[in-house]
PDB file of C-alpha atoms in Angstrom:
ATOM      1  CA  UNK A 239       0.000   0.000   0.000  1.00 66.00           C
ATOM      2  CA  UNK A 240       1.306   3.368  -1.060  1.00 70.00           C
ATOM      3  CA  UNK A 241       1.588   5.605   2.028  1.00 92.00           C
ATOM      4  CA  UNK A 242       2.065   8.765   0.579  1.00 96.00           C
ATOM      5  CA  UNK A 243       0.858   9.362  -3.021  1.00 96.00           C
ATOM      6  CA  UNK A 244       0.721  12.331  -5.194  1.00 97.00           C
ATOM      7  CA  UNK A 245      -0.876  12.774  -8.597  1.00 97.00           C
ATOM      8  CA  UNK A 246       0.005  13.408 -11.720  1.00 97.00           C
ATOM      9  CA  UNK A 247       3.408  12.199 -11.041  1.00 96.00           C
ATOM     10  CA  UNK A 248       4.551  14.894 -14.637  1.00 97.00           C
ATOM     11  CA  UNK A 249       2.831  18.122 -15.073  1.00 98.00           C
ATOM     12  CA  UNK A 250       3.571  20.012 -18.033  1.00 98.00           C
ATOM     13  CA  UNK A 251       1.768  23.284 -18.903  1.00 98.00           C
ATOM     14  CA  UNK A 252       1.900  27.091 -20.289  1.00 98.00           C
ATOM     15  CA  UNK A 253       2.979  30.199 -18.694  1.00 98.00           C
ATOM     16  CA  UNK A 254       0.041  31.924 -17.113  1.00 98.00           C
ATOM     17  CA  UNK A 255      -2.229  28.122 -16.288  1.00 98.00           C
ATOM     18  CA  UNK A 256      -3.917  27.008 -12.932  1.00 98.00           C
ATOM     19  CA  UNK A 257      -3.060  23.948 -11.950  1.00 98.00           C
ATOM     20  CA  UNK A 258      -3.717  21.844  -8.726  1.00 98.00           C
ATOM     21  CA  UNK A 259      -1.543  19.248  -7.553  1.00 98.00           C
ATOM     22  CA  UNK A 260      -3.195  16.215  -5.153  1.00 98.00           C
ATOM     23  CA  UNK A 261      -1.519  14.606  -2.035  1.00 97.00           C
ATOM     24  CA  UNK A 262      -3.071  11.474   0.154  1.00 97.00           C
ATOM     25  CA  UNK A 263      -1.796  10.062   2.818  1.00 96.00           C
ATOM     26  CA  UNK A 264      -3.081   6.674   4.341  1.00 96.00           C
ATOM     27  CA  UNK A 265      -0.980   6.722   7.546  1.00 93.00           C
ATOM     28  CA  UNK A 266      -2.866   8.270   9.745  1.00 90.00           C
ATOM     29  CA  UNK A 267      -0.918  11.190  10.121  1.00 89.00           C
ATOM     30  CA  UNK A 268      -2.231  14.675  11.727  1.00 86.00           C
ATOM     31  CA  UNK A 269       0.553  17.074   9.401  1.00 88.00           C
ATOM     32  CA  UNK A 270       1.335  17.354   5.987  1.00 92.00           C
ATOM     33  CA  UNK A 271       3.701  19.162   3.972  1.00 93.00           C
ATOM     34  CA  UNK A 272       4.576  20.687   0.869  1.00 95.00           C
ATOM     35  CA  UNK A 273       8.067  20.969  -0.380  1.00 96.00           C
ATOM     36  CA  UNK A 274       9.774  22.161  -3.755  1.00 96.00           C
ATOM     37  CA  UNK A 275      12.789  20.442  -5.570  1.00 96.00           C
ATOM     38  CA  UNK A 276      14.241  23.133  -7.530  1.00 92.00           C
ATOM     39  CA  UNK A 277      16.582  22.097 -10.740  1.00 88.00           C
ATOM     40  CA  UNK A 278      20.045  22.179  -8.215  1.00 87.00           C
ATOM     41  CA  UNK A 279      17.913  19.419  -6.448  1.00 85.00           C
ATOM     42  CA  UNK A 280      17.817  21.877  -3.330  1.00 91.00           C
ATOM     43  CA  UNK A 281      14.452  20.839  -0.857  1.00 94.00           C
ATOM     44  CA  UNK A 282      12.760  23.426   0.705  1.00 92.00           C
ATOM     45  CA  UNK A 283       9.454  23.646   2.561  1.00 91.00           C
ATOM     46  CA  UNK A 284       6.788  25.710   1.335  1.00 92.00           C
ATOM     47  CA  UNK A 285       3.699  24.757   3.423  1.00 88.00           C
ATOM     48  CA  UNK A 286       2.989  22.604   6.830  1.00 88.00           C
ATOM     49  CA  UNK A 287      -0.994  21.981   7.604  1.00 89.00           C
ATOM     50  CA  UNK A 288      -1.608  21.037  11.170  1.00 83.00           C
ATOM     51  CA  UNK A 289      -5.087  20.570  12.920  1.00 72.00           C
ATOM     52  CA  UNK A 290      -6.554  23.239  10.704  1.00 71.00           C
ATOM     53  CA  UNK A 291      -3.591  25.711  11.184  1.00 80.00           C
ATOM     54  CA  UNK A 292      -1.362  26.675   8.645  1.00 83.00           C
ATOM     55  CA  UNK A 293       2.087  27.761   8.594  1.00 78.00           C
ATOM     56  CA  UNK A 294       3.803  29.181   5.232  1.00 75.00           C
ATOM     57  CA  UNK A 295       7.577  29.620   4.438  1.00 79.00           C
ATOM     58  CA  UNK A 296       7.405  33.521   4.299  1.00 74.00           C
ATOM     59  CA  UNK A 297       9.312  33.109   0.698  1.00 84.00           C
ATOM     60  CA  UNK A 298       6.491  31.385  -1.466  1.00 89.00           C
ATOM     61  CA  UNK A 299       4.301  33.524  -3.437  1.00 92.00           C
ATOM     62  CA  UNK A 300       0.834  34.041  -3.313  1.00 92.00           C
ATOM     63  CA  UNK A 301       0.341  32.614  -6.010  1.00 96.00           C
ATOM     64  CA  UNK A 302       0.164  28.814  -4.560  1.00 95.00           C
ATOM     65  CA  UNK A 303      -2.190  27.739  -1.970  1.00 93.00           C
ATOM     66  CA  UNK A 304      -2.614  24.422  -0.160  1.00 91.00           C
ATOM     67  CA  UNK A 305      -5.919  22.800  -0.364  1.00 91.00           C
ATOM     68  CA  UNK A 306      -7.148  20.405   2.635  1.00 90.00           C
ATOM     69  CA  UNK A 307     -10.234  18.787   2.382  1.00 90.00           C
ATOM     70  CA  UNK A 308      -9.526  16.564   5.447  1.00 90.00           C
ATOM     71  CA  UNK A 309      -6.687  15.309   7.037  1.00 88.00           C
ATOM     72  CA  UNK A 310      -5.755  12.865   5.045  1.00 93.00           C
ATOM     73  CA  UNK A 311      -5.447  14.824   1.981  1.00 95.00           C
ATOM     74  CA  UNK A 312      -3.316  18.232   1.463  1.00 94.00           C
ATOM     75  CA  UNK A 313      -3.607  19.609  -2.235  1.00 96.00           C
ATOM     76  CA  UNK A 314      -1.203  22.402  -3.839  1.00 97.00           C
ATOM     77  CA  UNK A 315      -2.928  25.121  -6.231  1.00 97.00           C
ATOM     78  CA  UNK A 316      -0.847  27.124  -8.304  1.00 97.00           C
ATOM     79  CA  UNK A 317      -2.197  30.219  -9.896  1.00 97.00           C
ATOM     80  CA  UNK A 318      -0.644  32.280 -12.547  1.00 98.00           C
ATOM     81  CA  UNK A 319       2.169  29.578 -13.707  1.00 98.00           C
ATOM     82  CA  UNK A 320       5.250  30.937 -14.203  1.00 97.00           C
ATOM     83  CA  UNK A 321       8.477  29.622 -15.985  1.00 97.00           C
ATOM     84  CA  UNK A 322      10.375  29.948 -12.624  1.00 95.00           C
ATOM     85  CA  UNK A 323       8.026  27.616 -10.830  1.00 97.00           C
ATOM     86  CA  UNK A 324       9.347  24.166 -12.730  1.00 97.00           C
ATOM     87  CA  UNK A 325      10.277  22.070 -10.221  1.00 97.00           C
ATOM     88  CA  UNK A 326      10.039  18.884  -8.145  1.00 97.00           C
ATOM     89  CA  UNK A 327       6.811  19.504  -5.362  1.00 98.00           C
ATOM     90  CA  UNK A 328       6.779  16.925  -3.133  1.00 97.00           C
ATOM     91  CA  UNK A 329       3.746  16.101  -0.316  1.00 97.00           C
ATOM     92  CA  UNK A 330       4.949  13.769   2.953  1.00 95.00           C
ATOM     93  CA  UNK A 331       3.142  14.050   6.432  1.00 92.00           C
ATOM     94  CA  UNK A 332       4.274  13.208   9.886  1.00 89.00           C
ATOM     95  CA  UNK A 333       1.731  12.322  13.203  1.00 83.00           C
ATOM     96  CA  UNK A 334       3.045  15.469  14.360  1.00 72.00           C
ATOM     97  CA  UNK A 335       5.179  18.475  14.359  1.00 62.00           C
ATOM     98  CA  UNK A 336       7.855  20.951  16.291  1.00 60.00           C
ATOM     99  CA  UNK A 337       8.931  18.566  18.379  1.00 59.00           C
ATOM    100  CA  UNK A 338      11.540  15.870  19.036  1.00 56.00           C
ATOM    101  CA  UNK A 339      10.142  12.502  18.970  1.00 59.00           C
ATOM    102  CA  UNK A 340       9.627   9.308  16.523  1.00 61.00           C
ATOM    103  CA  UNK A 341       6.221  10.606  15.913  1.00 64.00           C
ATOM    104  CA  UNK A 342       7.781  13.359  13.933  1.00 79.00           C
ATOM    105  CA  UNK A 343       9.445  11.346  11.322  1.00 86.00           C
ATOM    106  CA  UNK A 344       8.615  12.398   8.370  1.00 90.00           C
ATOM    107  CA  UNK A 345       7.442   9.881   4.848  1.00 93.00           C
ATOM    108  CA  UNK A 346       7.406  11.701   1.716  1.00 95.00           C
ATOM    109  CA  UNK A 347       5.904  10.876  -1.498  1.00 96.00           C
ATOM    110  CA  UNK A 348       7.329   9.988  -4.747  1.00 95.00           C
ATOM    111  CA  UNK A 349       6.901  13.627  -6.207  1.00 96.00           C
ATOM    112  CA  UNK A 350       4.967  15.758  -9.092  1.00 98.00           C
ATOM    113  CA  UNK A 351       7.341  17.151 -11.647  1.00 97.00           C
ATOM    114  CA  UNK A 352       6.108  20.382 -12.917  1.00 98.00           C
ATOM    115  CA  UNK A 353       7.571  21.499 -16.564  1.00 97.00           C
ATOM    116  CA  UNK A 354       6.019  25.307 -16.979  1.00 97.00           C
ATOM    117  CA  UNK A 355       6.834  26.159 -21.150  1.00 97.00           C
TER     118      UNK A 355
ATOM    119  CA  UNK B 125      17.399  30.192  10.843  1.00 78.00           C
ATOM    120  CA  UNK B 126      18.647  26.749  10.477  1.00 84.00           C
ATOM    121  CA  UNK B 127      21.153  25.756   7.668  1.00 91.00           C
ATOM    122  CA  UNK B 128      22.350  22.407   7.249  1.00 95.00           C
ATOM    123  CA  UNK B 129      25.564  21.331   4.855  1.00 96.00           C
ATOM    124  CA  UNK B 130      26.742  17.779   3.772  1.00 97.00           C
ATOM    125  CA  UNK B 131      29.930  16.768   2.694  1.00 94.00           C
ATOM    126  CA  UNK B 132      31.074  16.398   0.607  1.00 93.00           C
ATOM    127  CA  UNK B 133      28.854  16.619  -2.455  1.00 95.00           C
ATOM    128  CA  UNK B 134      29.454  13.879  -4.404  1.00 96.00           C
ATOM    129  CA  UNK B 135      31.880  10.274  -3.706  1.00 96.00           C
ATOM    130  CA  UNK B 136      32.962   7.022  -5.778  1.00 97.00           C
ATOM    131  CA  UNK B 137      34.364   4.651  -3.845  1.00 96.00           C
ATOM    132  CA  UNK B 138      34.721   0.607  -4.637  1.00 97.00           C
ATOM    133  CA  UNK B 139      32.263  -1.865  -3.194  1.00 97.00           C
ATOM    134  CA  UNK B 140      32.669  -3.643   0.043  1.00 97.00           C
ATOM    135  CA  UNK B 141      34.020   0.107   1.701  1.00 97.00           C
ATOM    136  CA  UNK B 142      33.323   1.417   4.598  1.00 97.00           C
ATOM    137  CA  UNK B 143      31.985   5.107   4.163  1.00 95.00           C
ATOM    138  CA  UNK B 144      31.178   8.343   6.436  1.00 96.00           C
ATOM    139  CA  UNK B 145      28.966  11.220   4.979  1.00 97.00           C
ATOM    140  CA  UNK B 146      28.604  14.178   7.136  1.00 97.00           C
ATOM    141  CA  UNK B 147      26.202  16.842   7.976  1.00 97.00           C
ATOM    142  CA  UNK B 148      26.884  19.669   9.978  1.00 97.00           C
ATOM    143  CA  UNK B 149      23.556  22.321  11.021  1.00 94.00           C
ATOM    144  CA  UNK B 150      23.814  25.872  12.476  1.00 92.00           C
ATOM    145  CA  UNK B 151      20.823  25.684  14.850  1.00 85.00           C
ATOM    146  CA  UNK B 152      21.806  23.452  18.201  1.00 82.00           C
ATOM    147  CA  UNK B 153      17.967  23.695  18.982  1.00 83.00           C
ATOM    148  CA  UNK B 154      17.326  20.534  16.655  1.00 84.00           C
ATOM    149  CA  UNK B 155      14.471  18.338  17.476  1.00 82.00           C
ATOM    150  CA  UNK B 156      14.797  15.868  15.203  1.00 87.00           C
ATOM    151  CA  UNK B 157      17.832  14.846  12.748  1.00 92.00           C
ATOM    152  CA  UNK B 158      16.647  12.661   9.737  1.00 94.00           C
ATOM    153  CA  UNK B 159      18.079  10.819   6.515  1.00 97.00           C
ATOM    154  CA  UNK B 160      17.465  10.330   3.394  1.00 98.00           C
ATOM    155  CA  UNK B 161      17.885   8.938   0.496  1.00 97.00           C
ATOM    156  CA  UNK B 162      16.566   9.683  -3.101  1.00 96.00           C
ATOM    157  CA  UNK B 163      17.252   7.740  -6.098  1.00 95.00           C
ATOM    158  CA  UNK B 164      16.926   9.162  -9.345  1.00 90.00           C
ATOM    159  CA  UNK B 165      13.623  10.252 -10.606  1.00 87.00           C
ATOM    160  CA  UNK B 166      12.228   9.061  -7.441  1.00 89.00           C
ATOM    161  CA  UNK B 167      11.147  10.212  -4.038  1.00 91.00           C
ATOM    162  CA  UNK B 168      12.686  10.665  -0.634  1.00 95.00           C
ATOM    163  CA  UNK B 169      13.081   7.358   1.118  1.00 95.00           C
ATOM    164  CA  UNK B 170      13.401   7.916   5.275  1.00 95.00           C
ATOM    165  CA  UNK B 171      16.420   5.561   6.066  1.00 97.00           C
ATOM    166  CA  UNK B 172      16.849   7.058  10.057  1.00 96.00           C
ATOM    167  CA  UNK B 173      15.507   9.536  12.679  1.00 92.00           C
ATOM    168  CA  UNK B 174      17.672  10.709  15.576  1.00 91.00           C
ATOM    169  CA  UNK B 175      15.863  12.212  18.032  1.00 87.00           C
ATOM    170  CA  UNK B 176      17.624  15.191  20.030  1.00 84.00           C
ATOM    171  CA  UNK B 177      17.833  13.217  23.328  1.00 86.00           C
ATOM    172  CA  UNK B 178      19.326  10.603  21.503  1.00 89.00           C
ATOM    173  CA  UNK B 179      23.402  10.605  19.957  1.00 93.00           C
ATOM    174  CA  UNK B 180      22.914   7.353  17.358  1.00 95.00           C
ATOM    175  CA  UNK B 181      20.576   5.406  15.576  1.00 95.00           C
ATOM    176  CA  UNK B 182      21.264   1.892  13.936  1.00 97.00           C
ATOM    177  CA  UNK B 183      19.150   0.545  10.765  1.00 96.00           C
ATOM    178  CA  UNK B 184      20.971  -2.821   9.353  1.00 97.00           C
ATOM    179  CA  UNK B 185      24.295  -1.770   7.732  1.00 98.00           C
ATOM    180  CA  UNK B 186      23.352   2.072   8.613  1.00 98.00           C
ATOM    181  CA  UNK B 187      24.718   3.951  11.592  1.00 98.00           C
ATOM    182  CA  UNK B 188      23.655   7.794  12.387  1.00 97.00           C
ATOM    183  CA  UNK B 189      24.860   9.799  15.067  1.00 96.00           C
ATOM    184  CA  UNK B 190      24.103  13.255  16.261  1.00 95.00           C
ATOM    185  CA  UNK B 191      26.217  15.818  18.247  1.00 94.00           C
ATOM    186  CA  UNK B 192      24.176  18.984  19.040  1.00 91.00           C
ATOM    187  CA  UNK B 193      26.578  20.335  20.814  1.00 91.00           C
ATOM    188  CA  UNK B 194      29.095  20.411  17.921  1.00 94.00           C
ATOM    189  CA  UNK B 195      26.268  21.065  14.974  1.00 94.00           C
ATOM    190  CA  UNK B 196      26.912  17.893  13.217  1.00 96.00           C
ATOM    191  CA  UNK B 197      25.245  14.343  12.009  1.00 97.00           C
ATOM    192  CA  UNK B 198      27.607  11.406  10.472  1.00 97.00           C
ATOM    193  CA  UNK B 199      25.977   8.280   8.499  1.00 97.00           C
ATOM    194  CA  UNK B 200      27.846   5.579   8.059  1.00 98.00           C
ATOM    195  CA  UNK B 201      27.782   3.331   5.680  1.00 98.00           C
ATOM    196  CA  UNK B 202      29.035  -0.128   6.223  1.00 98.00           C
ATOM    197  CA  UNK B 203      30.376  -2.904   3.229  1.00 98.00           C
ATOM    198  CA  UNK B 204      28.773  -0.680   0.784  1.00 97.00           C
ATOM    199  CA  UNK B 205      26.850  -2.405  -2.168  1.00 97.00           C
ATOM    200  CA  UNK B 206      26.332  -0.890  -5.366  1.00 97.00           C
ATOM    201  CA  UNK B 207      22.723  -0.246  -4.854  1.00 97.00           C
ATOM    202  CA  UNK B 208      23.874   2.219  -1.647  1.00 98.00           C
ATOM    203  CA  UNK B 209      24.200   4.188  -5.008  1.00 98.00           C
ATOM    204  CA  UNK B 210      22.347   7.224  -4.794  1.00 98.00           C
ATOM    205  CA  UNK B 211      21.980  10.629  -2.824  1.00 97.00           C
ATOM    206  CA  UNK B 212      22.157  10.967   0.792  1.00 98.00           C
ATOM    207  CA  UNK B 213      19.954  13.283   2.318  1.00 98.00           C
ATOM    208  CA  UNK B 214      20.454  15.010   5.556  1.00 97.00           C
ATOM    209  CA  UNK B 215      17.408  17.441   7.059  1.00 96.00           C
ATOM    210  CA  UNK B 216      16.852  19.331  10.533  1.00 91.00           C
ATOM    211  CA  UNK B 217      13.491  19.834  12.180  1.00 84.00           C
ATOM    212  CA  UNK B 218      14.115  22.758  14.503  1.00 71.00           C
ATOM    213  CA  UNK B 219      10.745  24.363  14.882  1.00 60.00           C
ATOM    214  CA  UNK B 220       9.616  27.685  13.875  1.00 51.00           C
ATOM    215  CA  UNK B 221       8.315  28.776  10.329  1.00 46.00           C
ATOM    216  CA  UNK B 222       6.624  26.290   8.519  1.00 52.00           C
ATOM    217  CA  UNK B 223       8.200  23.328  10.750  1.00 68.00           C
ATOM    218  CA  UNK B 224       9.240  21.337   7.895  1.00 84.00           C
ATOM    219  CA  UNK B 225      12.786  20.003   7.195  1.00 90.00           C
ATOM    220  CA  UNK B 226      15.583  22.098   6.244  1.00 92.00           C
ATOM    221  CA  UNK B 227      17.881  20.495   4.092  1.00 95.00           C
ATOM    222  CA  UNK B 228      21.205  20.058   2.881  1.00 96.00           C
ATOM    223  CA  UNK B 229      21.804  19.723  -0.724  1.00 96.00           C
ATOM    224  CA  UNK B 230      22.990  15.949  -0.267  1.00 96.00           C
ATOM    225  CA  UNK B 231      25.619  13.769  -0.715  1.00 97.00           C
ATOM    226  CA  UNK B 232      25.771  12.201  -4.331  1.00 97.00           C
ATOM    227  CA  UNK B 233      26.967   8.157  -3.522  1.00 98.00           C
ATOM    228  CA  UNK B 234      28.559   6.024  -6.219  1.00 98.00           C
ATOM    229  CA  UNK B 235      29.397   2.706  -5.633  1.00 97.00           C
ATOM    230  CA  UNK B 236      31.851   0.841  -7.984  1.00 97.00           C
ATOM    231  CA  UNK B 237      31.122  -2.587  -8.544  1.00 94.00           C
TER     232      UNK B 237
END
């Protein structure tokens, strides 16, 4: 069983498109994350969702918002695609968050490769 | 703000070797230390998770250790096999901000058959 899953695994789209990006997770897990894999393979978080709350790296742009329709599922929407946003996004989700424990490991999911043309 | 480097950045070393990546981090306030790896095209597979009360974590041929007070994280690698091949991953959870992972840029792992 996959434990994190994302869909469409390739994205590939014009300059100026919407597009939404889906994350599940069947573990159970109370946080979920959104991180991007730019083309130097450098990971940075963008989003965590926690209980309703969430946090956002102060560097992403407006232009994408995360999506959660319950807990198990944490969506990224992307408005206004621009070239600069091709990347790697990747979802992964944790029981919890902030603090030191097992329950904080985090699982990630096999990723969404956005190519913006 | 937390900032975590590995090195070094890429190594090619002949099967059957023992290896040691590091990671070093800036913030001593970790919470959790936690490794990686990716193969190509794919996603992040979690190989170990050291808590901050703890200083190493075992995982078959795998060995992690963490020394806050020093800012840095070692994975060791014992007999390596050729599919160890791919990039190690070292990330910080240190709370704050968006309480994800901060990253290093990895360690890129070739093992020579």
């Amino acid at each position: 069983d996959t434990a994190v899953s994302q869909t469409p695994k390739y994205l590939v789209t014009q300059m100026g498109n919407d597009k939404s990006i889906k994350c599940e997770q069947n573990l159970g897990h109370d946080t979920m994350y959104w991180y991007k894999q730019d083309s130097k393979k450098f990971l940075k978080i963008m989003f965590s969702y926690n209980n309703k709350e969430l946090i956002i790296n102060e560097t992403v742009p407006n232009r994408f918002s995360p999506k959660s329709p319950d807990k198990a599922h944490l969506n990224l929407h992307i408005n206004s695609l621009e070239l600069g946003d091709s990347a790697v996004y990747f979802c992964a989700s944790s029981h919890g968050s902030g603090t030191s424990g097992p329950y904080n490991e985090q699982f990630f999911g096999p990723g969404t490769r956005l190519t913006v043309l | 703000k937390q900032e975590v480097t590995q090195i070094p950045a890429a190594l090619s070393v002949p099967e059957g070797e023992n290896l040691v990546l590091n990671c070093s981090f800036t913030d001593s306030a970790i919470y959790n230390l936690q490794w990686f790896r990716q193969d190509p095209g794919k996603g992040l597979t979690s190989l170990l998770l050291i808590q901050s009360s703890q200083r190493e974590q075992t995982s078959g041929r795998l060995n992690a250790s963490l020394d806050k007070s020093s800012g840095r994280s070692t994975l060791y690698i014992a007999a390596s096999q050729p599919g160890d091949s791919a990039t190690y991953l070292c990330a910080g959870g240190s709370g704050g901000g968006a309480d994800g992972l901060t990253f290093g840029k990895g360690t890129h792992l070739i093992i020579q058959p």
